[in-house]
Coordinates of N, CA and C in Angstrom, one line a residue:
X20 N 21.0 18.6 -23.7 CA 20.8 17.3 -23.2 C 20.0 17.4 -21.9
X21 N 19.0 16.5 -21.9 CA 18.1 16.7 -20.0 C 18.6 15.5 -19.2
X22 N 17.9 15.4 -18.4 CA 18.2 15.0 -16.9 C 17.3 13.7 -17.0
X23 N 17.7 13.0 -16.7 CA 16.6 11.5 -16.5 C 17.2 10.8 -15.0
X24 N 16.2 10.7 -14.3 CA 17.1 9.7 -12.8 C 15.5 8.8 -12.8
X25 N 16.2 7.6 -12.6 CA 15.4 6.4 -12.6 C 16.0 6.2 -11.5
X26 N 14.7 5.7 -10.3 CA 15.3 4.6 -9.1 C 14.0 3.7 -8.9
X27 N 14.6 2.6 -8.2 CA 13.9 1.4 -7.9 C 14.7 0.5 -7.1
X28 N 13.5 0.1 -5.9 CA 13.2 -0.8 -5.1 C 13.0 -2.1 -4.9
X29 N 13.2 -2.9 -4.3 CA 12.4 -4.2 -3.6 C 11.9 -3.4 -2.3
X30 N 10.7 -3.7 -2.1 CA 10.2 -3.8 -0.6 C 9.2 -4.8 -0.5
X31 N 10.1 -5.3 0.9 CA 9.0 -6.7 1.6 C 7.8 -5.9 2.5
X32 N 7.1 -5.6 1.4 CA 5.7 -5.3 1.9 C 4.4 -5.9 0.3
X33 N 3.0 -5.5 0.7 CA 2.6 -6.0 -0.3 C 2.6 -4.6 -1.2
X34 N 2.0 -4.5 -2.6 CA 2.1 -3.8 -3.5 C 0.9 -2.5 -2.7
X35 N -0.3 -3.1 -2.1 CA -0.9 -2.2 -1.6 C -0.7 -1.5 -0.4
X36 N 0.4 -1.7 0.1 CA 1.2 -0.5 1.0 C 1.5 0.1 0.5
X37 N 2.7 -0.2 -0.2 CA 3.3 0.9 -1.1 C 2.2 1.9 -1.7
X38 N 0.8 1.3 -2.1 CA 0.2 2.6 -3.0 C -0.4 3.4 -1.5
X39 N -0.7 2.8 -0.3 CA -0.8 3.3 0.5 C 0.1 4.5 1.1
X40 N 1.1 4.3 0.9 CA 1.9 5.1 1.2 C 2.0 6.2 0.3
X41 N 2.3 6.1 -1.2 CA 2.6 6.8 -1.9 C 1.1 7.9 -2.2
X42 N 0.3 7.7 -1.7 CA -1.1 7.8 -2.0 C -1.5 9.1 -0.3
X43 N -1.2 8.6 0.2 CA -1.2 9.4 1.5 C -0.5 10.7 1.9
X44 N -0.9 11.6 0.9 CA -0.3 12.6 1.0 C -0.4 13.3 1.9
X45 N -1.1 13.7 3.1 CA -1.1 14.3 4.0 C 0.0 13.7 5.3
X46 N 0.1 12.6 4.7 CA 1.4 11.4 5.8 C 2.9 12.0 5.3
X47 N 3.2 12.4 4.0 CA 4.3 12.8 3.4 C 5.7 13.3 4.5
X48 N 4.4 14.3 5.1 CA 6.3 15.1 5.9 C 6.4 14.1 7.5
X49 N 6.1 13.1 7.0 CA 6.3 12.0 8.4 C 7.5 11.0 7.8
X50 N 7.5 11.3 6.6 CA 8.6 10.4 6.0 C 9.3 10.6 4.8
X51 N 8.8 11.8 4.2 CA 9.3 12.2 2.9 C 10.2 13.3 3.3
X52 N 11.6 13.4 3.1 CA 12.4 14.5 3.5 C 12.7 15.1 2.0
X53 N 12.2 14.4 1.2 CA 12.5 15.0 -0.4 C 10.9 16.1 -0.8
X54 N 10.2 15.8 -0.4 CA 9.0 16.4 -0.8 C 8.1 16.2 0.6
X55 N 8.4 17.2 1.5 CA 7.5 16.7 3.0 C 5.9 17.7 2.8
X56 N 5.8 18.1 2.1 CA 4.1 18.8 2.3 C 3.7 18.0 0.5
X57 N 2.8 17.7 0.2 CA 1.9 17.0 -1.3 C 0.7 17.5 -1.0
X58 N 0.1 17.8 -2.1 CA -1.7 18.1 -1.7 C -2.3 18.1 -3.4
X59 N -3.1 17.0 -3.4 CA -3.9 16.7 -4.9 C -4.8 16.1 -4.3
X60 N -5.7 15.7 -5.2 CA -7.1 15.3 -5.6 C -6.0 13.6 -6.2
X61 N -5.2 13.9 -6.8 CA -4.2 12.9 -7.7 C -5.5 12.3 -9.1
X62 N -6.3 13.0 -9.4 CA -7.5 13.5 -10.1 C -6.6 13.8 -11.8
X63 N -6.5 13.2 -12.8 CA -5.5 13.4 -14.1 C -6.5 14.8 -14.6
X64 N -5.5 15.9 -14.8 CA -5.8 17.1 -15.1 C -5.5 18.1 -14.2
X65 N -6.0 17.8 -12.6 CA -5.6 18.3 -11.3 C -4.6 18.8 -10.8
X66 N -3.9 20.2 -10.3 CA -2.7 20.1 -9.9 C -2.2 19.3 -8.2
X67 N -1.2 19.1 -8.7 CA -0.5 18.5 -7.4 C 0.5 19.6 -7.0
X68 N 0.3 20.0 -6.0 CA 0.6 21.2 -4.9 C 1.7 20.3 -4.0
X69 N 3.5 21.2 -4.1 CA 4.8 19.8 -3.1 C 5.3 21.3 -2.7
X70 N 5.7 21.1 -2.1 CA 6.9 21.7 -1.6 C 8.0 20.8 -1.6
X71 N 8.8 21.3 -2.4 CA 10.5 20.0 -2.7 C 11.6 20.9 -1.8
X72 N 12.3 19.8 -1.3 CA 13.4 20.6 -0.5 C 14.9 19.8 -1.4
X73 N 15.3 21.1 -2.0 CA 16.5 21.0 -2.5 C 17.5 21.9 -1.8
X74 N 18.5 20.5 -1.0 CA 19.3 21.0 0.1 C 18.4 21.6 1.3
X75 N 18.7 22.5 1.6 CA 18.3 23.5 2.8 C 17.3 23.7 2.5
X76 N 16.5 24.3 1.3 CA 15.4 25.2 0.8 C 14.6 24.2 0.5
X77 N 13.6 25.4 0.7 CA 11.9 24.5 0.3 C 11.3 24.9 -0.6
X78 N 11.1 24.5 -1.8 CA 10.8 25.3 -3.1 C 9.2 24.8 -3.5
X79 N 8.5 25.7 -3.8 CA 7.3 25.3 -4.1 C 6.8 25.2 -5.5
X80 N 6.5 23.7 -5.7 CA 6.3 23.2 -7.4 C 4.7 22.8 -7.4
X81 N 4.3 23.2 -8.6 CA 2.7 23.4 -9.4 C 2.9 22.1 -10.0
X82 N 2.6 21.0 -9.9 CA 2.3 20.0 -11.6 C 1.0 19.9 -11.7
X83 N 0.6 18.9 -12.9 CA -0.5 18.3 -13.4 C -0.3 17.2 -13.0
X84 N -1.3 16.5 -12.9 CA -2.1 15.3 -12.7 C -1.9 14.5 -13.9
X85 N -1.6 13.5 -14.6 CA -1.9 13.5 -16.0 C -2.2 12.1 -16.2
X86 N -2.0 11.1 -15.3 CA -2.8 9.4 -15.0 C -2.1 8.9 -13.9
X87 N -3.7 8.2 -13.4 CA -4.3 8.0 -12.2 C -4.2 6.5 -12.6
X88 N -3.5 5.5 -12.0 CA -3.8 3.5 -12.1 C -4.2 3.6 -10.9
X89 N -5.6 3.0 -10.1 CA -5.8 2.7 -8.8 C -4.5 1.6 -8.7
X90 N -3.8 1.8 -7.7 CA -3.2 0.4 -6.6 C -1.5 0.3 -7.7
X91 N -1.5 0.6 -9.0 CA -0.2 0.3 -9.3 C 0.5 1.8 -9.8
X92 N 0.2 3.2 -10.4 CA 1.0 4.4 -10.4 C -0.1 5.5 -10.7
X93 N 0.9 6.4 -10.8 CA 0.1 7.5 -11.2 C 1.6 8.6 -11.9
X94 N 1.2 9.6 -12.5 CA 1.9 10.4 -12.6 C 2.0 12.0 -13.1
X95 N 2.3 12.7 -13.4 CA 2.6 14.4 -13.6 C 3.5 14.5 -14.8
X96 N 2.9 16.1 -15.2 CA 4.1 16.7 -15.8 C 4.0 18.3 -15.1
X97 N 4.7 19.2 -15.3 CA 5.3 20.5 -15.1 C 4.7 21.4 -16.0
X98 N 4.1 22.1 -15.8 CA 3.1 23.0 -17.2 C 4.5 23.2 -17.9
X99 N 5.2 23.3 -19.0 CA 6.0 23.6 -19.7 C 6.2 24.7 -19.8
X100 N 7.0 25.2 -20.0 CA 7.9 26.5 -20.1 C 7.6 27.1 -21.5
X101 N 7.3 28.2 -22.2 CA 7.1 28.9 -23.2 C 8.5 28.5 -24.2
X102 N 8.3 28.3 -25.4 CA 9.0 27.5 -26.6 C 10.3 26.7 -26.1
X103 N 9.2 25.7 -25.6 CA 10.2 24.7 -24.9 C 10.9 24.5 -24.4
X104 N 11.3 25.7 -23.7 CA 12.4 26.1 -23.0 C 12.6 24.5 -21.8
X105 N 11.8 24.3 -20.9 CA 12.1 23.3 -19.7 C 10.6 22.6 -19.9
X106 N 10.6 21.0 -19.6 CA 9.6 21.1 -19.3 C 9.9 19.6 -18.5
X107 N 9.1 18.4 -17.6 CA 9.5 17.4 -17.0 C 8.5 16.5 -16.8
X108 N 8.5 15.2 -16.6 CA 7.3 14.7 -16.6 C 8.0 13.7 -15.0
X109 N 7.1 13.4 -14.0 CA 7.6 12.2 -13.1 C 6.5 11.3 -12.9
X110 N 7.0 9.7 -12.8 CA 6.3 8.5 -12.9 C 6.3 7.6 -11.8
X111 N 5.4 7.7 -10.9 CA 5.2 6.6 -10.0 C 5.2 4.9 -10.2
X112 N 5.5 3.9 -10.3 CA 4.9 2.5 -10.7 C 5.0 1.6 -9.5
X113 N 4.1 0.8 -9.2 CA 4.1 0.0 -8.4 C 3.9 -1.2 -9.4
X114 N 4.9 -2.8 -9.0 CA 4.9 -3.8 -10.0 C 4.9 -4.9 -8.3
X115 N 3.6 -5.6 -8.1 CA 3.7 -6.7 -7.3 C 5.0 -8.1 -7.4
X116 N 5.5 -8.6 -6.5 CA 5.7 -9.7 -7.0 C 5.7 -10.8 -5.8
X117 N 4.1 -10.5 -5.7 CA 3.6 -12.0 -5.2 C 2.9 -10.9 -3.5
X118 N 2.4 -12.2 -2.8 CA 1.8 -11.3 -1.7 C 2.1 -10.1 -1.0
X119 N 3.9 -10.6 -0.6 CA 4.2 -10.3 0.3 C 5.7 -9.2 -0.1
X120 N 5.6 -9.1 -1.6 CA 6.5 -8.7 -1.8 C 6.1 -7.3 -2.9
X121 N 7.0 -6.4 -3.4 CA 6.9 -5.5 -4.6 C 8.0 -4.8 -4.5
X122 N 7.9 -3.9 -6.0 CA 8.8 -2.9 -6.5 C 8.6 -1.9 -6.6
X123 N 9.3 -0.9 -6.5 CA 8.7 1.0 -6.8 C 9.7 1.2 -7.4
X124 N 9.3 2.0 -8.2 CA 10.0 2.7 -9.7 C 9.5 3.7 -9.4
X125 N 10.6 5.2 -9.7 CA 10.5 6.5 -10.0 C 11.3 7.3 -11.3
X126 N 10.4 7.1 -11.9 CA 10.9 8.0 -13.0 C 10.9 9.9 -12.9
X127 N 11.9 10.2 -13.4 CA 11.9 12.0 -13.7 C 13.1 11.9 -14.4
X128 N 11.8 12.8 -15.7 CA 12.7 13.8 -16.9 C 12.6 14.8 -17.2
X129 N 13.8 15.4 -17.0 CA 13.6 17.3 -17.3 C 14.3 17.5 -19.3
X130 N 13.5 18.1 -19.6 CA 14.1 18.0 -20.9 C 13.2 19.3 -21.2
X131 N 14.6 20.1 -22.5 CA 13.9 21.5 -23.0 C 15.4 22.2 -23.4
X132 N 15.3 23.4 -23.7 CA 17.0 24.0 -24.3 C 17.4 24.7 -22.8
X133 N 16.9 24.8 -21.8 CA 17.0 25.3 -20.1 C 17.5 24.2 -19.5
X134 N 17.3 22.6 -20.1 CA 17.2 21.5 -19.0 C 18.6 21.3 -18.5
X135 N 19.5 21.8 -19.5 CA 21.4 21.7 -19.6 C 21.7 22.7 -18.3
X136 N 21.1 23.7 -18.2 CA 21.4 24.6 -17.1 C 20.8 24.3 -15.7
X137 N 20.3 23.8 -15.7 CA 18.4 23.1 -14.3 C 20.1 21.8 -13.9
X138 N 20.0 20.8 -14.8 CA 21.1 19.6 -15.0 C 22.5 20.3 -14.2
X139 N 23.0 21.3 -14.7 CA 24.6 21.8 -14.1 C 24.1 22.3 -12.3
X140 N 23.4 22.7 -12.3 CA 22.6 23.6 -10.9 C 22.0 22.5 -10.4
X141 N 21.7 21.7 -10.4 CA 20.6 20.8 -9.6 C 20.6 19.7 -9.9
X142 N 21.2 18.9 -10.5 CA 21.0 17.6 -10.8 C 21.8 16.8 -9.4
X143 N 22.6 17.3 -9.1 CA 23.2 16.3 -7.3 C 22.1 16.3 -6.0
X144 N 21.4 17.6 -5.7 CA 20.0 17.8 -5.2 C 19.3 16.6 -5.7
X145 N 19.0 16.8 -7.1 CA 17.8 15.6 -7.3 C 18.2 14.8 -7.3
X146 N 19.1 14.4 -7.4 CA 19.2 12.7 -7.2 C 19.1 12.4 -5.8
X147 N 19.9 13.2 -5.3 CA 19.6 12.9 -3.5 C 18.6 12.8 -3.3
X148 N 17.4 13.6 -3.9 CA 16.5 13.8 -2.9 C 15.9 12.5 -3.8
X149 N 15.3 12.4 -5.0 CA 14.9 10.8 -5.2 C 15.4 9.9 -4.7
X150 N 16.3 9.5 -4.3 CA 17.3 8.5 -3.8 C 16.5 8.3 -2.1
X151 N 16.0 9.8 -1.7 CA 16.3 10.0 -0.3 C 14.6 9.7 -0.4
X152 N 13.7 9.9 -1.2 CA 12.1 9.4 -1.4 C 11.9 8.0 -1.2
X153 N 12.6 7.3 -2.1 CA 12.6 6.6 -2.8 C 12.9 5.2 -1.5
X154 N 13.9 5.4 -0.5 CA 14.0 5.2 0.6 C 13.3 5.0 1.4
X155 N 12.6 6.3 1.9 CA 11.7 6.5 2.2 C 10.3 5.7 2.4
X156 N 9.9 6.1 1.2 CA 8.7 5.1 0.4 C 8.9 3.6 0.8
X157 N 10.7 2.9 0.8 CA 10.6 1.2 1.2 C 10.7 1.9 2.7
X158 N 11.5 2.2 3.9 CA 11.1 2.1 5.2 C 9.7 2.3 5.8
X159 N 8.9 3.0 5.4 CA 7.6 3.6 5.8 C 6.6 2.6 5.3
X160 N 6.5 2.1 3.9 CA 6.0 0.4 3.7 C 6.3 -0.5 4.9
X161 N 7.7 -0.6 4.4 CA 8.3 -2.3 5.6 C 7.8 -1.9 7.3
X162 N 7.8 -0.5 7.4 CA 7.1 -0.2 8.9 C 6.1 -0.9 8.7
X163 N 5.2 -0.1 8.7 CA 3.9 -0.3 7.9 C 3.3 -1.7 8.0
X164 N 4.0 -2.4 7.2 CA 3.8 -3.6 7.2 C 3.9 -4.6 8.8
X165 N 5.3 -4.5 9.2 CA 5.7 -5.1 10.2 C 4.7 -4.8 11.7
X166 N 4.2 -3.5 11.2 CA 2.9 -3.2 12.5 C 1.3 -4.1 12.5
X167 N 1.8 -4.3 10.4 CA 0.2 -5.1 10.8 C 0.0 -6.7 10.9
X168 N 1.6 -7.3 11.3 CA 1.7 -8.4 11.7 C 1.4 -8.5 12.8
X169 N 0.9 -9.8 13.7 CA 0.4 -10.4 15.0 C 1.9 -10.6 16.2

């Protein structure tokens, strides 16, 4: 059985903050305590270079690139593991609703005959730490926003 953690947001900002944010990787360890270093092209094919902090430790993860939406997502998979052992895919979406407002969705699925063991070892880490992005992502928006009011 693998690992699926879905979270989602309201943030009162507009939809192009959020991609602002999510998009600004070099801003990451100013606000991201789940993933504070990113470095891509975000280019589908490209790797995306994170350093993920599960608990204390800083673990260093390789993905692909695999689609690029200007302004509403983008997202990755994990080169797969040899005969299927692990493999994961994670989904960014941005969904407007109306000027001043939007939603962020984050998808991650680990699935493979490894994912049951990754799941018993790590699945309270990941959810924290999506949980703790995901957060993130709406405070650093709604800043964001509230700075570029008059």
């Amino acid at each position: 059985m693998g690992l699926v953690i879905d979270r989602e947001v309201d943030v009162a900002a507009p939809a192009q903050i959020v991609w602002q944010v999510i998009t600004d990787l070099p801003a990451y360890g100013q606000w991201n305590t789940f993933v504070p270093e990113c470095r891509s092209t975000l280019r589908p094919g490209d790797p995306i270079e994170m350093q993920v902090r599960l608990g204390q430790a800083l673990s260093r993860q390789v993905e692909w690139m695999t689609t690029y939406d200007e302004g509403t997502g983008f997202s990755y998979r994990m080169k797969p593991v040899p005969l299927g052992a692990l493999w994961s895919a994670r989904v960014h979406r941005i969904e407007s609703l109306g000027d001043e407002r939007c939603r962020y969705h984050t998808h991650f699925e680990l699935n493979g005959w490894l994912s049951g063991l990754v799941r018993a070892l790590m699945r309270s880490k990941l959810e924290q730490g999506f949980s703790a992005m995901t957060r993130g992502i709406q405070q650093r928006a709604e800043q964001l926003r509230s700075a570029q009011r008059p």
